[in-house]
Amino acid sequence: MTGNLYRGQAGLPFSSTLRVYEPLEAFPQEQREAIQAAGARTASRAAVENAELLASLGRITRSGGDPFPTGRTDLVRVTTAPAPAAGTSDDGADADPVLLYCPSQLVLRAGLAANALMEGIHGPLAELLIPEEQRDKHQERIDQVKARDGSIRVHTRASTWGIPFSWFSLFMESDRKDVVESAGRIVTVRVWATITDALERARYAVANLALAAPDLDMLDDLAQLTEWLEQFHVDSMVELDYGAVADKVYPDDSPMDIRLGIECLAEGDMTGAAAAYRRLASRWIPIRQLARAS
């Protein structure tokens, strides 16, 4: 069941994520041992995704009406930094790979998601689905996390029914990709960039859009994205995880279309910018329409 659930996720919304992985020294001293231990327990990436999905399904079906995570079994994803050139360590030997960590931070993220839901157009419905008592109880958990960990950087952003166009500006076609397949289907595609590259690309996009298209909604998204990335360690990695939507859109030229669209706007080429947008729209609007399908 577990493997099938991970591969299929049948009936669930397409969910994509943008994650930042940091070296251990970027975390407060008091968190490092727990993060390292949780990372060491990771059997495989598929096992982590499976465990998180099963836990989320368990929360919405448990008794008591509390859908929030408790944080007692928070998961940590692990990756490695790009390999350094051979023989670059002090003693001339090949350097060991550096592990990077991305904690799930489900307590904080659930709180942020609940607040966004309450403040949105579905607020009245959310109040019925999530009792006030449970919201207050979860706020106590958030306060405990903040009191324990101090200043907190949320390492994960999530999006359902499509990937925000601003995310694609952080990546290029030449970046490392992991295509995960199973039973003839693409389970997910993960694209990686160093945080220095991602920030350079985001700032380039912001600078050009600010001059060429200051009223574009994507400019605000990119500015917020840049501020978020600036919180993290300089040796971090950024991962775009397509999730199950990858099977619908991959191979995907969205990073190239975003870059070409911004370049065309900067050069005053409205025809080229419109063509890039049409390619993006033809790829992603059908996916977003699934959110309203019965």
Coordinates of C-alpha atoms in Angstrom, one line a residue:
M1 CA 0.0 0.0 0.0
T2 CA 2.7 2.4 0.9
G3 CA 4.5 2.2 -2.4
N4 CA 1.3 2.4 -4.4
L5 CA 0.3 5.5 -2.4
Y6 CA 3.6 7.2 -3.1
R7 CA 3.5 6.4 -6.8
G8 CA -0.2 7.2 -7.5
Q9 CA -1.5 9.7 -4.9
A10 CA -4.8 9.0 -6.6
G11 CA -7.6 11.5 -5.9
L12 CA -5.2 14.0 -4.2
P13 CA -4.5 17.5 -5.5
F14 CA -1.3 17.9 -7.5
S15 CA 1.2 19.4 -5.0
S16 CA 4.5 20.9 -5.8
T17 CA 7.2 22.3 -3.5
L18 CA 10.1 24.6 -3.4
R19 CA 12.7 23.6 -0.7
V20 CA 15.9 25.0 0.6
Y21 CA 18.5 22.6 2.0
E22 CA 21.1 24.1 4.4
P23 CA 24.4 22.8 5.8
L24 CA 24.3 21.6 9.4
E25 CA 26.2 24.7 10.7
A26 CA 23.4 27.0 9.4
F27 CA 21.0 25.6 12.1
P28 CA 21.1 26.7 15.8
Q29 CA 23.5 24.6 17.9
E30 CA 20.6 23.1 19.9
Q31 CA 18.9 21.8 16.8
R32 CA 21.8 20.2 15.0
E33 CA 21.9 16.9 16.8
A34 CA 18.1 16.2 16.3
I35 CA 18.3 17.3 12.6
Q36 CA 21.4 15.1 12.0
A37 CA 19.7 12.1 13.7
A38 CA 16.5 12.5 11.8
G39 CA 18.5 12.8 8.5
A40 CA 20.4 9.6 9.3
R41 CA 17.2 7.7 9.8
T42 CA 16.1 8.5 6.2
A43 CA 16.0 5.2 4.4
S44 CA 15.2 6.8 1.0
R45 CA 13.6 9.9 -0.5
A46 CA 10.5 7.8 -1.5
A47 CA 10.2 6.7 2.1
V48 CA 10.2 10.3 3.4
E49 CA 7.6 11.3 0.9
N50 CA 5.5 8.3 1.7
A51 CA 5.7 8.9 5.5
E52 CA 4.7 12.5 5.1
L53 CA 1.7 11.7 2.9
L54 CA 0.5 8.8 5.1
A55 CA 0.8 11.1 8.2
S56 CA -1.3 13.8 6.5
L57 CA -4.0 11.4 5.6
G58 CA -4.0 10.0 9.1
R59 CA -4.5 13.5 10.6
I60 CA -7.6 14.3 8.6
T61 CA -9.2 11.0 9.5
R62 CA -8.3 10.8 13.2
S63 CA -10.9 11.3 15.9
G64 CA -11.2 14.6 17.9
G65 CA -11.4 17.0 14.9
D66 CA -7.7 18.0 15.1
P67 CA -6.1 18.0 11.6
F68 CA -2.8 19.6 12.7
P69 CA 0.5 17.9 13.1
T70 CA 2.0 17.6 16.5
G71 CA 5.7 17.8 15.4
R72 CA 6.7 14.8 17.4
T73 CA 7.9 13.0 14.3
D74 CA 9.0 15.8 12.1
L75 CA 10.8 14.6 8.9
V76 CA 14.1 15.8 7.5
R77 CA 15.1 15.5 3.9
V78 CA 18.8 15.2 3.0
T79 CA 20.8 15.9 -0.1
T80 CA 24.5 16.6 -0.9
A81 CA 26.1 19.7 -2.0
P82 CA 27.7 19.7 -5.5
A83 CA 30.9 17.7 -5.4
P84 CA 34.1 19.8 -5.2
A85 CA 36.9 19.3 -7.6
A86 CA 39.1 16.3 -7.0
G87 CA 42.0 16.8 -4.6
T88 CA 40.8 20.1 -3.2
S89 CA 41.0 19.2 0.4
D90 CA 43.8 20.5 2.6
D91 CA 45.7 17.2 2.5
G92 CA 45.2 16.7 -1.3
A93 CA 42.6 13.9 -0.9
D94 CA 39.2 14.0 -2.4
A95 CA 36.8 16.0 -0.2
D96 CA 33.9 14.2 1.4
P97 CA 30.5 15.2 0.2
V98 CA 28.7 17.8 2.4
L99 CA 25.2 16.9 3.6
L100 CA 22.5 19.5 3.4
Y101 CA 19.3 19.3 5.4
C102 CA 15.7 20.4 4.9
P103 CA 13.4 20.0 7.9
S104 CA 9.7 19.6 7.2
Q105 CA 8.6 22.0 9.9
L106 CA 5.1 20.8 9.6
V107 CA 3.8 22.6 12.8
L108 CA 4.8 26.0 11.5
R109 CA 3.7 25.3 7.9
A110 CA 0.3 24.0 9.0
G111 CA -0.2 27.1 11.1
L112 CA 0.7 29.4 8.1
A113 CA -1.6 27.4 5.8
A114 CA -4.5 27.6 8.2
N115 CA -4.1 31.3 8.7
A116 CA -4.0 31.8 4.9
L117 CA -7.2 29.7 4.6
M118 CA -9.0 31.7 7.3
E119 CA -8.1 35.0 5.6
G120 CA -9.1 33.8 2.1
I121 CA -12.5 33.6 0.5
H122 CA -13.1 30.1 2.0
G123 CA -12.6 31.5 5.6
P124 CA -16.2 30.7 6.7
L125 CA -16.0 27.2 5.5
A126 CA -12.6 26.7 7.1
E127 CA -14.1 27.8 10.5
L128 CA -16.6 25.0 10.2
L129 CA -14.0 22.4 9.2
I130 CA -11.3 23.4 11.7
P131 CA -12.9 24.0 15.2
E132 CA -11.6 27.1 17.0
E133 CA -10.5 24.9 19.9
Q134 CA -8.2 23.0 17.6
R135 CA -6.8 26.2 16.1
D136 CA -6.0 27.5 19.6
K137 CA -4.4 24.3 20.5
H138 CA -2.2 24.4 17.4
Q139 CA -1.2 28.0 18.1
E140 CA 0.2 26.8 21.5
R141 CA 2.3 24.3 19.5
I142 CA 3.6 27.1 17.3
D143 CA 4.4 29.2 20.3
Q144 CA 6.4 26.3 21.9
V145 CA 8.4 25.8 18.7
K146 CA 9.2 29.5 18.4
A147 CA 10.1 29.7 22.1
R148 CA 12.4 26.7 21.7
D149 CA 14.0 27.5 18.4
G150 CA 14.0 31.3 18.3
S151 CA 14.2 32.9 14.9
I152 CA 12.9 30.4 12.4
R153 CA 13.4 30.2 8.6
V154 CA 10.6 28.2 6.9
H155 CA 12.5 25.9 4.5
T156 CA 9.5 24.8 2.3
R157 CA 7.0 26.5 0.1
A158 CA 4.1 24.5 -1.4
S159 CA 1.7 25.0 -4.2
T160 CA -1.3 23.0 -5.4
W161 CA -2.6 22.6 -8.9
G162 CA 0.4 24.1 -10.6
I163 CA 3.7 25.7 -10.0
P164 CA 4.0 29.5 -9.7
F165 CA 5.7 31.0 -12.7
S166 CA 8.0 32.9 -10.3
W167 CA 9.6 29.7 -9.1
F168 CA 10.8 28.8 -12.6
S169 CA 12.9 31.9 -12.7
L170 CA 15.3 30.3 -10.2
F171 CA 16.3 27.5 -12.6
M172 CA 17.8 26.9 -16.0
E173 CA 17.7 24.0 -18.4
S174 CA 21.3 23.0 -17.6
D175 CA 20.6 22.6 -13.8
R176 CA 20.8 19.1 -12.3
K177 CA 17.5 17.1 -12.6
D178 CA 16.3 13.9 -11.0
V179 CA 13.5 12.2 -13.0
V180 CA 11.8 9.6 -10.8
E181 CA 9.8 7.0 -12.7
S182 CA 7.8 4.0 -11.7
A183 CA 5.6 1.6 -13.6
G184 CA 6.0 3.6 -16.8
R185 CA 4.9 6.9 -15.2
I186 CA 6.8 9.9 -14.0
V187 CA 6.4 10.1 -10.2
T188 CA 8.1 13.5 -9.9
V189 CA 10.9 15.6 -11.3
R190 CA 13.3 17.5 -9.0
V191 CA 15.4 20.3 -10.3
W192 CA 18.4 21.7 -8.3
A193 CA 20.3 25.0 -8.2
T194 CA 22.8 26.5 -5.8
I195 CA 21.2 29.3 -3.8
T196 CA 23.7 31.7 -5.2
D197 CA 22.6 30.9 -8.7
A198 CA 19.0 31.0 -7.7
L199 CA 19.4 34.4 -6.1
E200 CA 21.3 35.8 -9.0
R201 CA 18.5 34.7 -11.4
A202 CA 15.8 36.0 -9.2
R203 CA 17.4 39.4 -8.8
Y204 CA 18.0 39.6 -12.6
A205 CA 14.3 38.9 -13.2
V206 CA 13.2 41.5 -10.5
A207 CA 15.4 44.2 -12.0
N208 CA 14.2 43.7 -15.5
L209 CA 10.5 43.3 -14.7
A210 CA 10.7 46.4 -12.4
L211 CA 11.7 48.4 -15.5
A212 CA 9.7 46.7 -18.2
A213 CA 6.6 45.5 -16.5
P214 CA 6.2 47.0 -13.0
D215 CA 2.5 46.2 -12.8
L216 CA 3.0 42.5 -13.4
D217 CA 1.9 40.3 -10.5
M218 CA 4.9 38.1 -11.0
L219 CA 7.1 41.0 -9.9
D220 CA 5.7 41.0 -6.4
D221 CA 6.0 37.2 -6.3
L222 CA 9.6 37.4 -7.3
A223 CA 10.4 40.1 -4.8
Q224 CA 9.0 38.0 -2.0
L225 CA 10.8 34.9 -3.3
T226 CA 14.1 36.8 -3.3
E227 CA 13.6 38.1 0.3
W228 CA 12.9 34.5 1.4
L229 CA 16.0 33.1 -0.2
E230 CA 18.2 35.7 1.3
Q231 CA 17.5 34.3 4.7
F232 CA 19.5 31.1 4.1
H233 CA 23.1 30.0 4.2
V234 CA 25.2 30.9 1.2
D235 CA 26.1 27.2 0.7
S236 CA 22.5 26.1 0.5
M237 CA 20.7 24.3 -2.4
V238 CA 17.3 25.1 -3.8
E239 CA 15.0 22.2 -5.0
L240 CA 11.9 22.5 -7.2
D241 CA 9.9 19.3 -6.7
Y242 CA 7.2 19.0 -9.3
G243 CA 5.3 16.2 -7.5
A244 CA 2.7 14.2 -9.4
V245 CA 2.0 17.1 -11.9
A246 CA 5.3 16.1 -13.6
D247 CA 3.6 13.2 -15.3
K248 CA 1.3 15.8 -17.0
V249 CA 3.9 18.4 -18.1
Y250 CA 7.4 16.8 -18.4
P251 CA 9.5 17.4 -20.4
D252 CA 8.9 21.0 -19.3
D253 CA 10.4 24.1 -20.9
S254 CA 8.9 26.5 -18.4
P255 CA 12.2 27.8 -17.0
M256 CA 13.4 28.6 -20.5
D257 CA 10.0 30.2 -21.4
I258 CA 10.2 32.4 -18.3
R259 CA 13.7 33.5 -19.0
L260 CA 13.0 34.2 -22.7
G261 CA 9.8 36.1 -21.7
I262 CA 11.7 38.3 -19.3
E263 CA 14.5 38.9 -21.8
C264 CA 11.9 39.9 -24.5
L265 CA 10.2 42.3 -22.1
A266 CA 13.6 43.9 -21.2
E267 CA 14.3 44.4 -24.9
G268 CA 10.9 45.8 -25.7
D269 CA 10.0 42.7 -27.8
M270 CA 6.3 42.3 -26.9
T271 CA 5.7 39.8 -29.6
G272 CA 8.4 37.5 -28.2
A273 CA 7.1 38.0 -24.6
A274 CA 3.6 37.2 -25.7
A275 CA 4.7 34.0 -27.4
A276 CA 6.6 32.8 -24.3
Y277 CA 3.5 33.5 -22.2
R278 CA 1.3 31.5 -24.6
R279 CA 3.6 28.5 -24.3
L280 CA 3.4 28.8 -20.5
A281 CA -0.4 29.2 -20.5
S282 CA -1.0 26.3 -22.9
R283 CA 1.0 24.1 -20.5
W284 CA -0.3 25.2 -17.1
I285 CA -3.8 26.6 -17.4
P286 CA -5.3 23.1 -18.1
I287 CA -3.6 21.9 -14.9
R288 CA -5.0 24.8 -12.8
Q289 CA -8.4 24.2 -14.2
L290 CA -8.4 20.8 -12.6
A291 CA -8.8 22.5 -9.3
R292 CA -12.3 23.4 -10.3
A293 CA -13.2 20.2 -12.0
S294 CA -15.9 18.0 -10.4

